[in-house]
C-alpha positions in Angstrom: 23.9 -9.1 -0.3 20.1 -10.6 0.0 18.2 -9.9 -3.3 14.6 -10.8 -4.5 12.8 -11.3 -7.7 9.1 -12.5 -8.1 8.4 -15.9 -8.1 7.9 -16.2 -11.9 11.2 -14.7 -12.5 12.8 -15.7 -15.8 16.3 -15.7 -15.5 18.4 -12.8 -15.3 22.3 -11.5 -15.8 23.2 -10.6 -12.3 26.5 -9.5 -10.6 29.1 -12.0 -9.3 28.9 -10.4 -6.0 25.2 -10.2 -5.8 22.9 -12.3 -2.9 19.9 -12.1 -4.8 15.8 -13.4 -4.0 12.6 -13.2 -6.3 9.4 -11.2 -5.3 6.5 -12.1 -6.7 3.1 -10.0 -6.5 -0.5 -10.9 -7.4 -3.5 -8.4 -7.3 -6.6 -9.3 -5.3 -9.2 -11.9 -6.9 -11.9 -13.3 -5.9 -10.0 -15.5 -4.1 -7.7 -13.1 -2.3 -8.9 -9.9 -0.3 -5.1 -8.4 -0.6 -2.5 -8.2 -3.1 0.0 -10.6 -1.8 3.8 -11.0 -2.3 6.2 -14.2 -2.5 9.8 -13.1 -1.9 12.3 -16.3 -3.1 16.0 -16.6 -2.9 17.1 -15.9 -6.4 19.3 -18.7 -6.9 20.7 -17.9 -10.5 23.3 -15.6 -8.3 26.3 -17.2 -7.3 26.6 -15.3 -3.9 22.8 -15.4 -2.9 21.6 -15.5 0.7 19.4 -18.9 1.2 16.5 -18.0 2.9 12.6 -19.5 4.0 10.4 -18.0 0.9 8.3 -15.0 2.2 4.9 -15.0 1.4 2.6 -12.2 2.7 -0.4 -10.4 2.1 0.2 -6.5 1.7 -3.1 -5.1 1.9 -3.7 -1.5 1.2 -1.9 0.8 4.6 0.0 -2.1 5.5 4.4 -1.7 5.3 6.1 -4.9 5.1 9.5 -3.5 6.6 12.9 -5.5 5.7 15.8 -5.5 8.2 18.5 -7.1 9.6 17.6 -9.9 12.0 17.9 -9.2 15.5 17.0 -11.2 18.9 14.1 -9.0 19.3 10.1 -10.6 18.5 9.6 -11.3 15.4 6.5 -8.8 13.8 4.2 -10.1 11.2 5.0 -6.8 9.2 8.9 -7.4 9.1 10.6 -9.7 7.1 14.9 -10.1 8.7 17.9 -11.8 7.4 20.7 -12.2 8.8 23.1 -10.6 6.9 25.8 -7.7 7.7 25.1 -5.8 4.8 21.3 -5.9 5.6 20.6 -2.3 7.8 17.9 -2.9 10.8 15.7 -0.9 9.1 16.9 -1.3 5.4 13.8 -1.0 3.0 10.0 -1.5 3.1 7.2 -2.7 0.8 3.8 -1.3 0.6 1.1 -1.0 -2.1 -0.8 1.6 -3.3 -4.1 2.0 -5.3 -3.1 -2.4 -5.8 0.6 -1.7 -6.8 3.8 -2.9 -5.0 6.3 -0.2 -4.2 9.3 -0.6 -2.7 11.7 2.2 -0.6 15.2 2.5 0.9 15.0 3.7 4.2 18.2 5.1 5.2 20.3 1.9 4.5 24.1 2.3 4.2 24.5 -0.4 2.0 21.9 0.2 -0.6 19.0 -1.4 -2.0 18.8 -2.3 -5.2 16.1 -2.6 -8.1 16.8 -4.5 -11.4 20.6 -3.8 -10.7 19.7 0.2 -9.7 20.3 1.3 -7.0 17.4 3.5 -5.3 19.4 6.0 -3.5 22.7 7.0 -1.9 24.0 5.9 1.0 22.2 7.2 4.3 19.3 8.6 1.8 15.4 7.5 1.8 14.7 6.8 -1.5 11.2 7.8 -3.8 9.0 4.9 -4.0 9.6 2.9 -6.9 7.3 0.5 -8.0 7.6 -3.5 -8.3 6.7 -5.6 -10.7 6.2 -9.3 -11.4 9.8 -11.1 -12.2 12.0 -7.9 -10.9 15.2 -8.5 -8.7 15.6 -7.2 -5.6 19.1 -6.7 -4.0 19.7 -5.7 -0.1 23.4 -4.5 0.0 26.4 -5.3 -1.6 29.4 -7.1 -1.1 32.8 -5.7 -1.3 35.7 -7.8 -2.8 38.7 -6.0 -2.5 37.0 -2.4 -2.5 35.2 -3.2 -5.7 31.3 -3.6 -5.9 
């Protein structure tokens, strides 16, 4: 699994099994035009995927989409891993009115919010929003047909 939480993430109880990261988000200043978002491996899980921090600008319109990684050109709105249980189209981040949201697109592995997961398999989730120190988890690994 690949998992987020922001980057001033105290730490949390997670899942043997999860591959976890940190996101963290930050409203426009007067320094920044855009709200921006750091995604870090979240390293307090024992199975986590380690991966380059992510840090973007998500302005207002713009959908930061989250895949698998393929050998296609890399976009400046998609953020890949390569991991199995990551879809090619898995989830995507967006803001709205200056909050983060965050949405399953279809993935059959699930993505996963604070340990929730958004929405069934093969199902777009509702928006639901992110906040500053909240894990996200891409997929789950299976040990022996337990989560």
């Amino acid at each position: 699994t690949v998992g987020a939480t922001t980057a001033e993430a105290s730490a949390s109880a997670t899942n043997p099994h999860d591959n976890a990261a940190a996101v963290g988000v930050t409203n426009p200043t007067t320094t920044t035009t855009a709200p921006h978002i750091r995604i870090v491996p979240h390293l307090d899980a024992p199975r986590s995927l380690h991966f380059e921090v992510v840090d973007k600008d998500v302005p207002e319109g713009f959908v930061l989409k989250i895949g698998r990684f393929t050998d296609k050109q890399s976009l400046p709105n998609r953020v890949t891993f390569k991991s199995k249980v990551v879809s090619r189209g898995h989830a995507e981040i967006f803001t709205e009115q200056g909050k983060f949201y965050i949405r399953d697109t279809k993935s059959s592995s699930g993505t996963f919010l604070n340990h929730a997961r958004l929405s069934p398999p093969g199902v777009e989730s509702k928006p639901a929003q992110l906040k500053d120190g909240d894990v996200i988890q891409l997929g789950v690994d299976y040990q022996g047909g337990t989560q």
